[in-house]
Amino acid sequence: MRPIQPQTGTGTGTVTAAGTGTVTANRNKSRRRSDLTLPLPQRDPKLAVPLPLPPTSSSAPSTSHQQTQQLSFSDLDRINRIGSGAGGTVYKVIHRPTGRLYALKVIYGNHEDSVRRQMCREIEILRGVNHPNVVKCHEFYEHNGEIQVLLEFVDGGSLEGTHIGLEAQLSDVARQILSGIAYLHRRKIVHRDIKPSNLLIDSRKNVKIADFGVSRILEQTMDPCNSSVGTIAYMSPERINTDLNHGQYDGFAGDIWSFGVSILEFFLGRFPFAVGRQGDWASLMCAICMSQPPEAPPTASRDFREFIACCLQREPARRWTPNQLLHHPFITRNNGGQREVNQNLHQLLPPPRPLSS
């Protein structure tokens, strides 16, 4: 077969390979030549990519759909009660089809429709939380007028009443809690009730932040949260006394204060303020709002004392963020960190108050 010569002049030439060739000399005149053919290109089977077949009615359901079916409320059996508080009761339950253990939190109260819808929206958002240091929220149900939340079961229980006198161990606990807080804060979630009883540990020494019954999802345009929920013993001064910090409350900084109080309590083996944790409201308010923030004892390392001071600043703006605290020497040195702390890190915020000798 002779090659097709390109046309000259003002006309254009095109070739269509469909068993016969069509040559268009110009827009008004065309002719058909049955003797002109072009071979179709041969496809290399090795380069062929099959198109996905459309789903059929007999296709297997997705993993998420299977999980939703597996976690049906009717498939749960209560084993025993593992905790209770002002907001509800937590039960250890077993999922019969799989034999897996979960924690089922039953939230007290017959809430108004608007409140119930808000709670369900927040729980729905929390179902998307997925971090190794945050208790997983699997499902929620509305049963007999109550909201019931199915959570990850943590077999070691809470850290309430735990004394962690070794700084290396406490550093690892602090690192895990900070990792969970940093994850939540990136997602605009403020916990607002960080305390030892809401910090759980499993048999593999994984620490997880629990109990989002009082948490709130913060949007960029929302007003600073000023709710009175939470445990007063671990609340920051500006949250208790609205006259402090010009009446502004930063929930993210509030979580850091609560974290610092909890870590210091673990180290001391007692509530770090001069009054008891279960004291009356007025005594706690005076101790938290009017006295100097508690400090780590002189027997502790310099790193730990400074770490606590970076958390327990009366002015919220002076408290370090979770990411900054994760780079503090108390965390990096005790956890085998490969990177040295940037010398400029201490200049990101005003330095903490001088440590007493």
PDB file of C-alpha atoms in Angstrom, residues 27-188:
ATOM      1  CA  ARG A  27     -15.264  21.403   2.221  1.00  0.00           C
ATOM      2  CA  ASN A  28     -17.415  21.161  -0.957  1.00  0.00           C
ATOM      3  CA  LYS A  29     -15.943  18.217  -2.806  1.00  0.00           C
ATOM      4  CA  SER A  30     -15.247  14.697  -1.549  1.00  0.00           C
ATOM      5  CA  ARG A  31     -14.653  11.343  -3.174  1.00  0.00           C
ATOM      6  CA  ARG A  32     -14.626   7.754  -2.005  1.00  0.00           C
ATOM      7  CA  ARG A  33     -11.681   5.488  -2.782  1.00  0.00           C
ATOM      8  CA  SER A  34     -12.375   1.895  -1.884  1.00  0.00           C
ATOM      9  CA  ASP A  35      -8.741   0.968  -2.536  1.00  0.00           C
ATOM     10  CA  LEU A  36      -7.444   3.203   0.274  1.00  0.00           C
ATOM     11  CA  THR A  37      -7.199   1.421   3.621  1.00  0.00           C
ATOM     12  CA  LEU A  38      -5.362   1.893   6.893  1.00  0.00           C
ATOM     13  CA  PRO A  39      -4.544  -1.017   9.156  1.00  0.00           C
ATOM     14  CA  LEU A  40      -5.956  -0.706  12.672  1.00  0.00           C
ATOM     15  CA  PRO A  41      -3.246  -0.511  15.338  1.00  0.00           C
ATOM     16  CA  GLN A  42      -2.651  -3.708  17.253  1.00  0.00           C
ATOM     17  CA  ARG A  43      -3.268  -3.490  21.016  1.00  0.00           C
ATOM     18  CA  ASP A  44      -0.662  -4.963  23.289  1.00  0.00           C
ATOM     19  CA  PRO A  45      -2.600  -7.203  25.730  1.00  0.00           C
ATOM     20  CA  LYS A  46       0.065  -6.639  28.389  1.00  0.00           C
ATOM     21  CA  LEU A  47      -0.842  -2.956  28.526  1.00  0.00           C
ATOM     22  CA  ALA A  48      -4.584  -3.506  28.636  1.00  0.00           C
ATOM     23  CA  VAL A  49      -6.278  -2.241  31.815  1.00  0.00           C
ATOM     24  CA  PRO A  50      -9.664  -3.846  32.443  1.00  0.00           C
ATOM     25  CA  LEU A  51     -12.465  -1.512  33.468  1.00  0.00           C
ATOM     26  CA  PRO A  52     -14.067  -2.229  36.843  1.00  0.00           C
ATOM     27  CA  LEU A  53     -17.334  -4.065  36.649  1.00  0.00           C
ATOM     28  CA  PRO A  54     -20.402  -2.294  37.993  1.00  0.00           C
ATOM     29  CA  PRO A  55     -21.636  -3.549  41.375  1.00  0.00           C
ATOM     30  CA  THR A  56     -24.290  -6.217  41.291  1.00  0.00           C
ATOM     31  CA  SER A  57     -27.017  -6.987  43.755  1.00  0.00           C
ATOM     32  CA  SER A  58     -25.078 -10.050  44.915  1.00  0.00           C
ATOM     33  CA  SER A  59     -21.923  -8.053  45.735  1.00  0.00           C
ATOM     34  CA  ALA A  60     -20.686  -8.273  49.334  1.00  0.00           C
ATOM     35  CA  PRO A  61     -21.503  -5.275  51.520  1.00  0.00           C
ATOM     36  CA  SER A  62     -18.770  -2.867  52.453  1.00  0.00           C
ATOM     37  CA  THR A  63     -16.767  -3.201  55.658  1.00  0.00           C
ATOM     38  CA  SER A  64     -18.416  -0.172  57.235  1.00  0.00           C
ATOM     39  CA  HIS A  65     -21.844  -1.577  56.443  1.00  0.00           C
ATOM     40  CA  GLN A  66     -20.872  -4.911  57.960  1.00  0.00           C
ATOM     41  CA  GLN A  67     -19.648  -3.165  61.092  1.00  0.00           C
ATOM     42  CA  THR A  68     -22.877  -1.202  61.387  1.00  0.00           C
ATOM     43  CA  GLN A  69     -24.838  -4.431  61.174  1.00  0.00           C
ATOM     44  CA  GLN A  70     -22.565  -6.161  63.685  1.00  0.00           C
ATOM     45  CA  LEU A  71     -22.966  -3.363  66.205  1.00  0.00           C
ATOM     46  CA  SER A  72     -26.727  -3.513  66.347  1.00  0.00           C
ATOM     47  CA  PHE A  73     -28.031  -2.601  69.787  1.00  0.00           C
ATOM     48  CA  SER A  74     -29.990  -5.842  70.031  1.00  0.00           C
ATOM     49  CA  ASP A  75     -26.723  -7.810  69.750  1.00  0.00           C
ATOM     50  CA  LEU A  76     -25.260  -6.264  72.916  1.00  0.00           C
ATOM     51  CA  ASP A  77     -25.432  -7.923  76.324  1.00  0.00           C
ATOM     52  CA  ARG A  78     -24.536  -6.062  79.508  1.00  0.00           C
ATOM     53  CA  ILE A  79     -21.970  -7.778  81.721  1.00  0.00           C
ATOM     54  CA  ASN A  80     -21.504  -5.381  84.625  1.00  0.00           C
ATOM     55  CA  ARG A  81     -21.354  -1.716  85.582  1.00  0.00           C
ATOM     56  CA  ILE A  82     -17.830  -0.301  85.392  1.00  0.00           C
ATOM     57  CA  GLY A  83     -18.406   3.345  86.285  1.00  0.00           C
ATOM     58  CA  SER A  84     -20.919   6.090  86.922  1.00  0.00           C
ATOM     59  CA  GLY A  85     -21.041   9.822  87.384  1.00  0.00           C
ATOM     60  CA  ALA A  86     -23.295  12.825  87.227  1.00  0.00           C
ATOM     61  CA  GLY A  87     -23.715  12.430  83.475  1.00  0.00           C
ATOM     62  CA  GLY A  88     -24.461   8.735  83.204  1.00  0.00           C
ATOM     63  CA  THR A  89     -23.446   5.148  83.815  1.00  0.00           C
ATOM     64  CA  VAL A  90     -20.940   3.043  81.889  1.00  0.00           C
ATOM     65  CA  TYR A  91     -21.445  -0.690  81.417  1.00  0.00           C
ATOM     66  CA  LYS A  92     -19.147  -3.388  80.122  1.00  0.00           C
ATOM     67  CA  VAL A  93     -20.989  -5.127  77.295  1.00  0.00           C
ATOM     68  CA  ILE A  94     -20.270  -7.973  74.918  1.00  0.00           C
ATOM     69  CA  HIS A  95     -21.205  -8.129  71.258  1.00  0.00           C
ATOM     70  CA  ARG A  96     -22.659 -11.617  70.845  1.00  0.00           C
ATOM     71  CA  PRO A  97     -21.877 -12.223  67.138  1.00  0.00           C
ATOM     72  CA  THR A  98     -18.155 -11.423  67.554  1.00  0.00           C
ATOM     73  CA  GLY A  99     -17.507 -11.845  71.272  1.00  0.00           C
ATOM     74  CA  ARG A 100     -15.848  -8.427  71.419  1.00  0.00           C
ATOM     75  CA  LEU A 101     -16.046  -6.270  74.525  1.00  0.00           C
ATOM     76  CA  TYR A 102     -17.200  -2.661  74.475  1.00  0.00           C
ATOM     77  CA  ALA A 103     -18.143   0.050  76.948  1.00  0.00           C
ATOM     78  CA  LEU A 104     -21.708   1.328  76.754  1.00  0.00           C
ATOM     79  CA  LYS A 105     -22.334   4.754  78.271  1.00  0.00           C
ATOM     80  CA  VAL A 106     -25.947   5.521  79.126  1.00  0.00           C
ATOM     81  CA  ILE A 107     -26.476   9.294  79.346  1.00  0.00           C
ATOM     82  CA  TYR A 108     -28.981  10.335  81.986  1.00  0.00           C
ATOM     83  CA  GLY A 109     -31.941  12.604  81.478  1.00  0.00           C
ATOM     84  CA  ASN A 110     -34.900  13.205  79.222  1.00  0.00           C
ATOM     85  CA  HIS A 111     -33.479  16.002  77.115  1.00  0.00           C
ATOM     86  CA  GLU A 112     -35.405  18.477  75.051  1.00  0.00           C
ATOM     87  CA  ASP A 113     -35.485  17.808  71.338  1.00  0.00           C
ATOM     88  CA  SER A 114     -33.070  20.632  70.529  1.00  0.00           C
ATOM     89  CA  VAL A 115     -30.574  19.451  73.152  1.00  0.00           C
ATOM     90  CA  ARG A 116     -30.943  15.866  72.022  1.00  0.00           C
ATOM     91  CA  ARG A 117     -30.280  16.808  68.405  1.00  0.00           C
ATOM     92  CA  GLN A 118     -27.176  18.767  69.417  1.00  0.00           C
ATOM     93  CA  MET A 119     -25.881  15.826  71.448  1.00  0.00           C
ATOM     94  CA  CYS A 120     -26.449  13.458  68.563  1.00  0.00           C
ATOM     95  CA  ARG A 121     -24.643  15.800  66.169  1.00  0.00           C
ATOM     96  CA  GLU A 122     -21.648  16.001  68.476  1.00  0.00           C
ATOM     97  CA  ILE A 123     -21.557  12.251  69.010  1.00  0.00           C
ATOM     98  CA  GLU A 124     -21.768  11.750  65.258  1.00  0.00           C
ATOM     99  CA  ILE A 125     -18.704  13.957  64.804  1.00  0.00           C
ATOM    100  CA  LEU A 126     -16.876  12.087  67.551  1.00  0.00           C
ATOM    101  CA  ARG A 127     -17.494   8.835  65.677  1.00  0.00           C
ATOM    102  CA  GLY A 128     -15.004  10.136  63.130  1.00  0.00           C
ATOM    103  CA  VAL A 129     -12.271  10.524  65.766  1.00  0.00           C
ATOM    104  CA  ASN A 130      -9.572   7.918  65.230  1.00  0.00           C
ATOM    105  CA  HIS A 131      -6.377   8.136  67.276  1.00  0.00           C
ATOM    106  CA  PRO A 132      -4.550   5.533  69.391  1.00  0.00           C
ATOM    107  CA  ASN A 133      -4.635   7.824  72.433  1.00  0.00           C
ATOM    108  CA  VAL A 134      -8.335   8.673  72.236  1.00  0.00           C
ATOM    109  CA  VAL A 135     -11.106   6.247  73.158  1.00  0.00           C
ATOM    110  CA  LYS A 136     -12.933   5.256  69.977  1.00  0.00           C
ATOM    111  CA  CYS A 137     -16.631   6.076  69.693  1.00  0.00           C
ATOM    112  CA  HIS A 138     -18.190   3.271  67.633  1.00  0.00           C
ATOM    113  CA  GLU A 139     -21.930   3.887  67.631  1.00  0.00           C
ATOM    114  CA  PHE A 140     -24.756   5.603  69.447  1.00  0.00           C
ATOM    115  CA  TYR A 141     -28.353   4.608  70.013  1.00  0.00           C
ATOM    116  CA  GLU A 142     -31.555   6.178  71.256  1.00  0.00           C
ATOM    117  CA  HIS A 143     -33.218   3.529  73.392  1.00  0.00           C
ATOM    118  CA  ASN A 144     -36.144   4.001  75.794  1.00  0.00           C
ATOM    119  CA  GLY A 145     -35.692   7.750  75.633  1.00  0.00           C
ATOM    120  CA  GLU A 146     -32.005   7.558  76.602  1.00  0.00           C
ATOM    121  CA  ILE A 147     -28.926   8.231  74.514  1.00  0.00           C
ATOM    122  CA  GLN A 148     -26.475   5.339  74.723  1.00  0.00           C
ATOM    123  CA  VAL A 149     -22.964   5.561  73.312  1.00  0.00           C
ATOM    124  CA  LEU A 150     -20.913   2.493  72.379  1.00  0.00           C
ATOM    125  CA  LEU A 151     -17.238   3.073  73.126  1.00  0.00           C
ATOM    126  CA  GLU A 152     -13.961   1.234  72.959  1.00  0.00           C
ATOM    127  CA  PHE A 153     -13.412  -0.903  76.067  1.00  0.00           C
ATOM    128  CA  VAL A 154     -10.116  -0.151  77.849  1.00  0.00           C
ATOM    129  CA  ASP A 155      -9.310  -3.051  80.133  1.00  0.00           C
ATOM    130  CA  GLY A 156      -6.950  -1.301  82.563  1.00  0.00           C
ATOM    131  CA  GLY A 157      -9.455   1.239  83.838  1.00  0.00           C
ATOM    132  CA  SER A 158      -8.755   4.854  84.756  1.00  0.00           C
ATOM    133  CA  LEU A 159      -5.588   6.395  86.181  1.00  0.00           C
ATOM    134  CA  GLU A 160      -7.447   8.014  89.067  1.00  0.00           C
ATOM    135  CA  GLY A 161      -5.540   7.552  92.288  1.00  0.00           C
ATOM    136  CA  THR A 162      -2.401   6.376  90.459  1.00  0.00           C
ATOM    137  CA  HIS A 163       0.995   7.441  91.777  1.00  0.00           C
ATOM    138  CA  ILE A 164       3.682   7.633  89.064  1.00  0.00           C
ATOM    139  CA  GLY A 165       6.832   8.678  90.880  1.00  0.00           C
ATOM    140  CA  LEU A 166       9.326   7.697  88.162  1.00  0.00           C
ATOM    141  CA  GLU A 167       9.755  10.556  85.723  1.00  0.00           C
ATOM    142  CA  ALA A 168      10.573   8.269  82.787  1.00  0.00           C
ATOM    143  CA  GLN A 169       7.230   6.489  83.180  1.00  0.00           C
ATOM    144  CA  LEU A 170       5.364   9.739  83.750  1.00  0.00           C
ATOM    145  CA  SER A 171       6.992  11.228  80.662  1.00  0.00           C
ATOM    146  CA  ASP A 172       5.606   8.410  78.528  1.00  0.00           C
ATOM    147  CA  VAL A 173       2.134   8.861  80.019  1.00  0.00           C
ATOM    148  CA  ALA A 174       2.321  12.625  79.424  1.00  0.00           C
ATOM    149  CA  ARG A 175       3.495  12.103  75.835  1.00  0.00           C
ATOM    150  CA  GLN A 176       0.544   9.854  75.025  1.00  0.00           C
ATOM    151  CA  ILE A 177      -1.995  12.213  76.579  1.00  0.00           C
ATOM    152  CA  LEU A 178      -0.496  15.188  74.747  1.00  0.00           C
ATOM    153  CA  SER A 179      -0.620  13.279  71.459  1.00  0.00           C
ATOM    154  CA  GLY A 180      -4.345  12.696  71.980  1.00  0.00           C
ATOM    155  CA  ILE A 181      -4.989  16.316  72.981  1.00  0.00           C
ATOM    156  CA  ALA A 182      -3.018  17.613  69.984  1.00  0.00           C
ATOM    157  CA  TYR A 183      -5.106  15.407  67.674  1.00  0.00           C
ATOM    158  CA  LEU A 184      -8.380  16.639  69.186  1.00  0.00           C
ATOM    159  CA  HIS A 185      -7.328  20.280  69.049  1.00  0.00           C
ATOM    160  CA  ARG A 186      -6.384  19.958  65.377  1.00  0.00           C
ATOM    161  CA  ARG A 187      -9.952  18.806  64.787  1.00  0.00           C
ATOM    162  CA  LYS A 188     -11.302  21.815  66.743  1.00  0.00           C
TER     163      LYS A 188
END
